[in-house]
Coordinates of C-alpha atoms and ligand atoms in Angstrom, one line a residue:
M219 CA 5.4 18.7 -14.3
R220 CA 5.1 17.5 -10.6
F221 CA 4.0 14.3 -9.4
G222 CA 3.2 13.5 -13.3
I223 CA 0.8 16.1 -13.5
N224 CA 0.9 19.5 -15.5
T225 CA 0.7 22.8 -13.3
L226 CA -0.3 26.2 -14.3
D227 CA 3.1 26.5 -15.8
D228 CA 3.2 24.1 -18.2
I229 CA -0.3 25.4 -20.1
E230 CA -1.0 28.7 -22.0
V231 CA -4.2 30.1 -21.1
Q232 CA -4.2 33.6 -22.7
D233 CA -7.6 33.8 -24.8
K234 CA -8.2 29.9 -24.2
T235 CA -11.3 28.6 -22.7
V236 CA -10.5 26.8 -19.3
L237 CA -12.8 24.6 -17.5
C238 CA -11.9 25.0 -13.9
R239 CA -13.0 22.4 -11.1
I240 CA -12.9 23.9 -7.7
D241 CA -14.0 22.8 -4.1
I242 CA -15.9 25.5 -2.7
N243 CA -18.7 23.3 -0.7
Q244 CA -19.3 25.3 2.4
P245 CA -22.1 24.7 5.2
V246 CA -25.1 26.7 4.0
D247 CA -27.8 28.6 5.7
K248 CA -30.9 27.7 3.6
A249 CA -33.1 30.2 5.1
S250 CA -31.2 33.3 4.4
G251 CA -29.2 31.6 1.7
T252 CA -26.0 32.5 2.9
L253 CA -22.6 30.5 3.5
K254 CA -21.7 29.7 6.9
D255 CA -17.7 29.7 6.1
T256 CA -16.0 30.5 3.3
T257 CA -12.7 28.9 4.2
R258 CA -12.4 26.7 0.9
I259 CA -13.5 29.5 -1.4
E260 CA -10.7 31.8 0.1
A261 CA -8.1 28.7 -0.5
C262 CA -8.9 29.0 -4.3
I263 CA -8.3 32.6 -4.7
P264 CA -4.4 32.4 -6.0
T265 CA -5.1 29.8 -8.7
L266 CA -8.4 31.9 -10.1
K267 CA -6.5 35.2 -10.1
E268 CA -3.7 33.8 -12.0
L269 CA -5.9 32.2 -14.6
S270 CA -7.8 35.3 -15.0
G271 CA -4.9 37.4 -14.9
K272 CA -3.2 35.7 -17.7
G273 CA -6.3 36.4 -19.8
A274 CA -8.0 32.8 -19.7
K275 CA -11.9 32.6 -20.3
L276 CA -12.4 30.8 -16.9
V277 CA -15.1 28.9 -16.4
L278 CA -15.7 27.7 -12.8
L279 CA -17.5 24.1 -12.1
A280 CA -18.5 23.4 -8.2
H281 CA -20.4 21.3 -6.3
Q282 CA -22.6 22.2 -3.1
G283 CA -23.8 19.2 -0.8
S284 CA -25.1 16.0 -2.5
D285 CA -27.2 13.1 -1.8
I286 CA -25.4 12.1 1.3
E287 CA -25.3 15.7 2.6
Y288 CA -28.6 16.8 1.7
K289 CA -28.7 19.5 4.1
N290 CA -26.0 21.6 2.2
F291 CA -27.3 20.8 -1.3
W292 CA -28.0 24.2 -2.9
T293 CA -27.2 26.2 -5.6
T294 CA -23.5 28.0 -5.9
E295 CA -25.3 31.6 -6.5
P296 CA -23.9 32.9 -3.1
H297 CA -20.4 31.6 -3.7
A298 CA -20.4 33.9 -7.0
K299 CA -20.7 36.9 -4.6
V300 CA -18.1 35.5 -2.3
L301 CA -15.8 35.1 -5.2
S302 CA -16.4 38.3 -6.7
G303 CA -15.7 40.1 -3.4
L304 CA -12.4 38.2 -2.8
L305 CA -11.2 38.4 -6.4
G306 CA -12.1 42.3 -6.4
K307 CA -13.5 41.7 -10.0
E308 CA -17.2 40.4 -11.0
V309 CA -17.6 36.6 -11.0
R310 CA -21.0 35.9 -12.9
F311 CA -23.2 33.2 -12.1
I312 CA -25.6 31.5 -14.5
D313 CA -28.5 29.1 -13.0
D314 CA -27.4 26.3 -15.6
V315 CA -25.0 23.8 -15.6
C316 CA -24.5 22.6 -19.1
G317 CA -27.8 23.5 -21.0
P318 CA -28.2 26.0 -23.7
A319 CA -27.8 28.9 -21.6
A320 CA -24.9 27.6 -19.7
R321 CA -23.1 27.1 -23.1
E322 CA -24.1 30.4 -24.6
A323 CA -22.4 32.2 -21.7
I324 CA -19.5 30.1 -22.2
K325 CA -19.3 30.9 -25.6
A326 CA -19.4 34.8 -24.9
L327 CA -16.9 35.0 -22.3
R328 CA -13.6 37.3 -23.4
G329 CA -9.9 37.0 -22.1
G330 CA -10.0 37.7 -18.2
E331 CA -13.9 36.9 -17.6
I332 CA -15.0 34.4 -15.1
L333 CA -18.5 32.6 -14.9
L334 CA -19.5 30.3 -12.1
L335 CA -22.0 27.5 -13.3
D336 CA -24.6 26.4 -10.9
N337 CA -24.1 23.3 -8.9
V338 CA -22.7 20.3 -11.2
R339 CA -24.6 18.0 -8.7
F340 CA -28.0 19.3 -10.4
V341 CA -26.9 16.9 -12.9
S342 CA -27.8 13.4 -11.8
E343 CA -24.5 11.7 -13.1
E344 CA -22.4 13.8 -10.5
Q345 CA -24.1 12.3 -7.8
T346 CA -22.6 10.2 -5.0
L347 CA -25.4 7.7 -5.8
F348 CA -24.2 7.3 -9.3
E349 CA -20.6 7.4 -8.1
T350 CA -21.0 4.4 -5.6
R351 CA -23.7 2.4 -7.6
L352 CA -22.5 2.5 -11.0
L353 CA -18.8 2.9 -10.8
L354 CA -18.6 4.6 -14.0
S355 CA -14.6 4.1 -15.4
H356 CA -13.2 7.6 -16.6
E357 CA -13.8 6.6 -20.0
D358 CA -17.6 6.0 -19.3
Q359 CA -17.6 9.5 -17.2
A360 CA -16.0 11.0 -20.6
R361 CA -19.0 10.1 -21.9
T362 CA -21.7 11.7 -19.5
L363 CA -23.9 14.8 -20.1
L364 CA -21.5 17.3 -18.4
V365 CA -18.7 16.3 -20.1
R366 CA -20.1 15.7 -23.4
K367 CA -21.9 19.2 -23.8
L368 CA -19.0 21.2 -21.9
A369 CA -15.6 19.4 -23.3
P370 CA -16.2 20.6 -27.1
L371 CA -16.5 24.5 -25.9
A372 CA -12.9 24.0 -23.7
D373 CA -9.2 24.1 -24.6
L374 CA -8.0 23.2 -20.9
Y375 CA -9.3 21.5 -18.0
V376 CA -7.7 22.8 -15.0
C377 CA -8.6 21.0 -11.4
D378 CA -7.9 22.7 -8.2
A379 CA -10.2 20.6 -6.3
F380 CA -8.1 18.7 -3.6
A381 CA -10.6 18.3 -1.2
A382 CA -12.6 16.2 -3.8
S383 CA -9.9 14.4 -5.2
H384 CA -11.4 11.1 -3.5
R385 CA -13.9 11.4 -5.5
D386 CA -14.6 9.3 -8.8
Q387 CA -17.2 11.8 -10.8
P388 CA -17.1 13.1 -14.2
S389 CA -16.9 17.0 -13.6
L390 CA -13.5 15.6 -11.5
C391 CA -12.3 12.7 -13.8
G392 CA -14.4 13.0 -17.1
F393 CA -12.7 16.1 -18.7
E394 CA -9.1 14.7 -18.7
Q395 CA -9.8 12.0 -20.8
L396 CA -10.7 14.3 -23.5
L397 CA -8.8 17.9 -22.6
P398 CA -5.3 19.0 -21.8
S399 CA -5.1 19.1 -18.1
A400 CA -3.0 20.5 -15.2
M401 CA -3.6 21.0 -11.4
G402 CA -4.1 24.6 -9.6
R403 CA -2.0 25.9 -7.4
L404 CA -4.0 25.0 -4.1
F405 CA -3.9 21.2 -5.5
E406 CA -0.4 21.6 -6.2
E407 CA 0.2 22.8 -2.7
E408 CA -1.8 20.3 -0.5
F409 CA -0.4 17.2 -2.8
C410 CA 3.4 18.2 -1.9
V411 CA 2.3 18.7 1.8
V412 CA 1.0 15.6 2.3
S413 CA 3.3 13.9 0.3
G414 CA 6.2 15.2 2.3
L415 CA 4.0 13.9 5.6
M416 CA 4.2 10.5 4.1
E417 CA 7.5 10.3 2.7
K418 CA 10.3 12.2 5.1
P419 CA 8.7 13.7 8.0
D420 CA 10.7 15.2 10.7
R421 CA 11.0 12.9 13.7
P422 CA 9.5 12.0 16.0
C423 CA 6.4 12.3 14.0
V424 CA 3.2 12.0 15.8
F425 CA -0.5 11.6 14.3
V426 CA -3.1 12.7 16.8
L427 CA -6.4 11.0 15.6
G428 CA -9.9 11.8 17.6
G429 CA -13.3 12.6 15.9
A430 CA -16.0 10.2 15.0
K431 CA -15.0 8.7 11.8
I432 CA -13.5 5.4 13.2
G433 CA -13.3 3.5 10.3
D434 CA -11.1 6.1 8.4
A435 CA -8.9 6.8 11.3
F436 CA -8.2 3.1 11.8
L437 CA -7.2 2.8 8.2
M438 CA -5.0 5.6 8.4
M439 CA -3.2 4.4 11.5
N440 CA -2.6 1.4 9.6
A441 CA -1.0 3.4 6.9
V442 CA 1.1 5.3 8.8
L443 CA 2.1 3.0 11.5
G444 CA 2.6 0.3 9.2
G445 CA 4.5 2.3 6.7
G446 CA 6.4 4.0 9.4
A447 CA 5.5 7.7 8.7
A448 CA 4.1 7.9 12.3
D449 CA 6.4 7.2 15.2
Q450 CA 3.3 7.4 17.4
V451 CA -0.4 8.0 17.3
L452 CA -2.5 9.9 20.5
S453 CA -5.9 8.8 20.2
G454 CA -9.0 10.6 21.4
G455 CA -12.7 11.1 20.7
L456 CA -14.7 8.3 19.6
V457 CA -11.5 6.7 18.3
G458 CA -9.6 6.4 21.6
E459 CA -12.8 5.1 23.1
V460 CA -13.3 2.0 20.6
L461 CA -9.2 1.5 21.1
L462 CA -9.7 1.4 24.9
W463 CA -12.8 -0.8 24.6
A464 CA -10.8 -3.3 22.4
A465 CA -8.1 -3.1 25.0
G466 CA -10.5 -4.5 27.6
G467 CA -10.8 -1.1 29.2
D468 CA -14.0 0.4 30.9
V469 CA -15.4 2.9 28.7
G470 CA -19.2 3.4 30.2
G471 CA -22.2 1.7 29.3
G472 CA -23.7 4.9 27.6
T473 CA -20.4 5.0 25.2
R474 CA -20.9 1.3 24.6
A475 CA -24.7 2.0 23.8
F476 CA -24.0 4.5 21.6
I477 CA -20.9 3.0 19.5
E478 CA -23.4 0.0 19.2
K479 CA -26.3 2.4 18.1
E480 CA -24.1 4.0 15.3
G481 CA -22.8 0.5 14.0
Y482 CA -19.1 0.9 15.1
E483 CA -19.0 -2.1 17.2
N484 CA -17.4 -4.1 14.2
L485 CA -14.6 -1.8 14.6
V486 CA -13.7 -3.1 18.1
D487 CA -12.0 -6.4 16.5
T488 CA -10.1 -4.1 13.7
A489 CA -9.0 -2.0 16.7
K490 CA -7.7 -5.4 18.8
E491 CA -5.5 -6.2 15.5
L492 CA -4.3 -2.8 15.6
L493 CA -3.3 -3.1 19.1
A494 CA -1.5 -6.2 18.5
K495 CA 0.5 -4.8 15.6
Y496 CA 1.4 -1.8 17.0
G497 CA 1.5 -2.0 20.8
E498 CA 2.9 0.9 22.5
R499 CA 3.1 3.0 19.7
I500 CA -0.8 3.9 20.0
L501 CA -1.7 5.7 22.9
M502 CA -5.1 5.6 24.6
P503 CA -6.7 7.9 27.1
R504 CA -6.3 7.2 30.8
D505 CA -9.1 9.6 31.9
F506 CA -12.4 10.9 30.9
A507 CA -14.7 13.5 31.3
V508 CA -18.5 13.0 31.4
V509 CA -21.3 15.5 32.0
E510 CA -23.0 15.4 35.3
S511 CA -26.0 17.6 36.7
T512 CA -23.1 19.4 38.0
G513 CA -21.3 19.9 35.2
R514 CA -17.8 18.4 33.7
V515 CA -16.8 15.3 36.4
E516 CA -13.6 13.4 35.3
Y517 CA -12.8 9.7 36.1
D518 CA -9.7 7.4 35.5
A519 CA -10.5 4.9 32.9
G520 CA -11.2 2.3 35.5
S521 CA -13.6 4.0 37.5
I522 CA -16.3 5.3 35.0
P523 CA -19.7 5.0 36.3
A524 CA -21.6 1.8 35.0
E525 CA -23.9 4.0 32.8
A526 CA -22.1 7.1 31.8
A527 CA -21.0 8.3 28.4
V528 CA -17.9 10.0 28.1
L529 CA -17.6 12.9 25.9
D530 CA -13.7 14.2 26.4
I531 CA -10.5 12.9 27.3
G532 CA -9.7 14.0 30.6
T533 CA -7.2 16.9 31.9
G534 CA -4.4 14.1 32.8
T535 CA -4.9 12.6 29.1
A536 CA -4.6 16.0 27.6
G537 CA -1.5 16.9 29.7
R538 CA 0.3 13.9 28.7
Y539 CA -0.9 14.6 24.8
Q540 CA 0.5 18.2 25.0
D541 CA 4.0 17.2 26.4
I542 CA 4.5 14.5 23.6
I543 CA 3.3 17.3 20.9
R544 CA 5.7 19.8 22.5
G545 CA 8.3 17.5 22.0
A546 CA 7.7 16.4 18.6
K547 CA 9.2 17.7 15.3
T548 CA 6.2 16.8 13.1
V549 CA 2.7 16.6 14.1
F550 CA -0.6 15.5 12.2
V551 CA -4.2 16.0 13.5
N552 CA -7.6 14.8 12.3
G553 CA -10.5 14.9 14.5
P554 CA -11.0 16.7 18.0
M555 CA -10.9 14.9 21.2
G556 CA -14.1 15.1 22.3
V557 CA -17.5 17.2 22.0
F558 CA -15.8 20.6 21.6
E559 CA -18.9 22.3 20.3
E560 CA -20.0 22.2 24.0
A561 CA -18.3 23.9 27.3
P562 CA -18.3 21.2 29.4
T563 CA -16.5 18.8 27.3
E564 CA -14.3 21.2 25.2
R565 CA -11.1 21.1 27.4
G566 CA -9.4 18.0 26.2
T567 CA -9.7 19.9 22.6
K568 CA -8.9 23.1 23.4
M569 CA -5.7 21.7 25.4
V570 CA -4.5 19.6 22.6
W571 CA -5.1 22.4 20.3
D572 CA -2.9 25.3 22.5
A573 CA -0.1 22.6 22.2
L574 CA -0.6 22.5 18.5
G575 CA -0.2 26.5 18.8
D576 CA 2.9 26.8 20.2
T577 CA 5.2 23.5 19.5
P578 CA 8.1 24.2 17.6
A579 CA 6.9 21.3 15.7
Y580 CA 6.0 21.6 11.9
T581 CA 1.7 21.1 12.4
V582 CA -1.0 20.1 10.0
V583 CA -4.6 20.1 10.7
G584 CA -7.2 18.5 8.2
G585 CA -11.0 17.8 8.7
G586 CA -14.1 20.3 8.7
D587 CA -14.6 20.0 12.6
S588 CA -10.8 20.1 13.2
I589 CA -10.5 23.1 11.3
T590 CA -13.2 24.7 13.4
A591 CA -12.0 23.8 16.3
A592 CA -8.6 25.6 15.4
K593 CA -10.7 28.7 14.2
K594 CA -12.7 28.4 17.8
Y595 CA -9.3 28.5 19.7
G596 CA -7.6 31.3 17.7
K597 CA -5.0 28.8 16.4
T598 CA -5.2 29.0 12.4
K599 CA -2.1 31.4 12.2
D600 CA 0.3 29.1 14.2
I601 CA -0.8 25.7 12.8
N602 CA 1.7 25.5 9.9
Y603 CA -0.5 24.1 7.2
I604 CA -4.5 23.6 7.4
C605 CA -5.5 21.4 4.5
T606 CA -9.1 21.9 3.2
G607 CA -9.7 18.3 2.3
G608 CA -10.8 15.9 4.9
G609 CA -11.9 12.5 3.1
A610 CA -9.4 13.1 0.4
L611 CA -6.6 13.6 2.9
I612 CA -7.5 10.5 5.0
R613 CA -7.5 8.6 1.5
F614 CA -4.0 10.1 0.7
L615 CA -2.5 9.0 3.7
T616 CA -4.0 5.4 3.2
G617 CA -1.5 5.3 0.2
E618 CA -4.1 4.7 -2.3
E619 CA -3.7 6.6 -5.8
L620 CA -6.8 9.0 -5.7
P621 CA -8.9 9.3 -8.8
V622 CA -8.5 12.5 -9.5
V623 CA -4.5 12.2 -9.5
K624 CA -5.0 9.3 -12.0
A625 CA -7.1 11.2 -14.1
L626 CA -4.9 14.3 -14.0
R627 CA -1.8 12.2 -15.2
H628 CA -3.9 10.8 -17.9
G629 CA -4.7 14.5 -19.0
S630 CA -1.3 15.6 -18.6
K631 CA -0.3 13.7 -21.4
I632 CA -2.7 14.9 -23.9
K633 CA -0.8 17.9 -25.7
Q634 CA -2.4 21.3 -25.9
K635 CA -3.0 22.7 -29.3
L636 CA -1.3 26.0 -29.5
Ligands
LIG364 P1 -13.1 16.3 11.2 O1 -14.7 16.9 10.7 O2 -12.2 17.1 11.9 O3 -12.6 15.0 10.3 P2 -14.8 14.1 12.6 O4 -15.8 14.4 11.8 O5 -14.4 12.9 12.5 O6 -13.8 15.2 12.8 O7 -15.7 14.1 14.3 C1 -15.9 15.3 14.8 C2 -17.2 15.1 15.4 O8 -17.1 14.5 16.7 C3 -17.6 16.5 16.5 O9 -18.7 16.8 16.2 C4 -17.5 16.1 17.7 O10 -18.6 16.6 18.7 C5 -17.6 14.3 17.6 N1 -16.9 13.8 18.9 C6 -15.7 14.0 19.1 N2 -15.4 13.3 20.6 C7 -16.7 12.5 20.8 C8 -17.3 11.4 21.8 N3 -16.4 11.2 22.7 N4 -18.7 11.4 21.6 C9 -19.1 11.7 20.5 N5 -19.0 12.6 19.6 C10 -17.8 12.9 19.8
LIG365 MG1 -16.5 16.2 10.6

């Protein structure tokens, strides 16, 4: 038991039917029906090896894409192939979620065998539209189709989907109302790492916040600066630009137009409040890069051309951030410093990620694009911890109890019948 939740050490799985919710949501190439990345699939392997090795009849539930991420809404069939390869053991796939075919396949499982069901979001109650419009309680979720059909076939529920733990959906929060529950090894590990980061980080502890999810970054700043976890925040990407704008700096007309078009303008007021509260603990970029016909050109914050859109922090700012990162004891990073996908505007991100690679500090990186950058610059081995969850991590760091954590605490109180 850890954090009030059972671990795999607290349950008996041999010859038991175990419903295991994993997060293997990956970018999909629909034309070829293949996955563009497999990081999250690799991350859940230890849990699956352990459960199957201990003789569980293992039923895997997972989502792929959603109504808000429709470009990745797809079957989980390709995931079964990847899982089989990584486990060195057949993972069967069935193109059904909780209908008669899926239920027959579950009943036919023998100890140690693994079955992956199709995308749970093919069932409407798993969609984000249902989540956000209907706000089903966990008791309501236990009465949805998926839970009604599958829970009677199972002995145990295990959740290893830390990356989805901020979601409030039946496959994540419903089964714990009926079945004895536990968290998987990846969930346990990620929970531990992020809890440590919030509670007693080695100091100085620096948060590097960039990217495009400005509202999330501001929420996180308030939590970690207000709660004392962070000594300093280094800002970059659109987050840094909105902060500088709020501080009365000039970020260029193109940048302002982009921020307005994206509807982020109201966040300027939030940025002002943050700056008033935390002042010099929030660092902002002092120079920026703009792409002109000749390529990358850098300007100091006061002299950006009137219509320019800035797309990266400048070399001066990146160097200053490198020094701070190299002198810190703990560094948490979410969000790149600029449009690192394009060669002329990748320098800021690359320099900061280089410092993450060689600083003696304990380093944690979260967020899809931030992880992509770590891979691009060959830093995945040098970063201490890469967290699969972006949204979940942010919600966790803001101090809220995650819906899945709440549900697992509930399900951990249900005694297993042996
Ligand atoms: P993560 O996925 O790591 O959580 P985000 O999704 O918040 O990060 O942000 C990453 C995206 O933000 C990237 O696609 C990047 O190109 C974009 N971005 C970063 N800086 C800027 C900028 N100054 N202007 C426009 N887009 C930016
Ligand atoms: Mg992203």
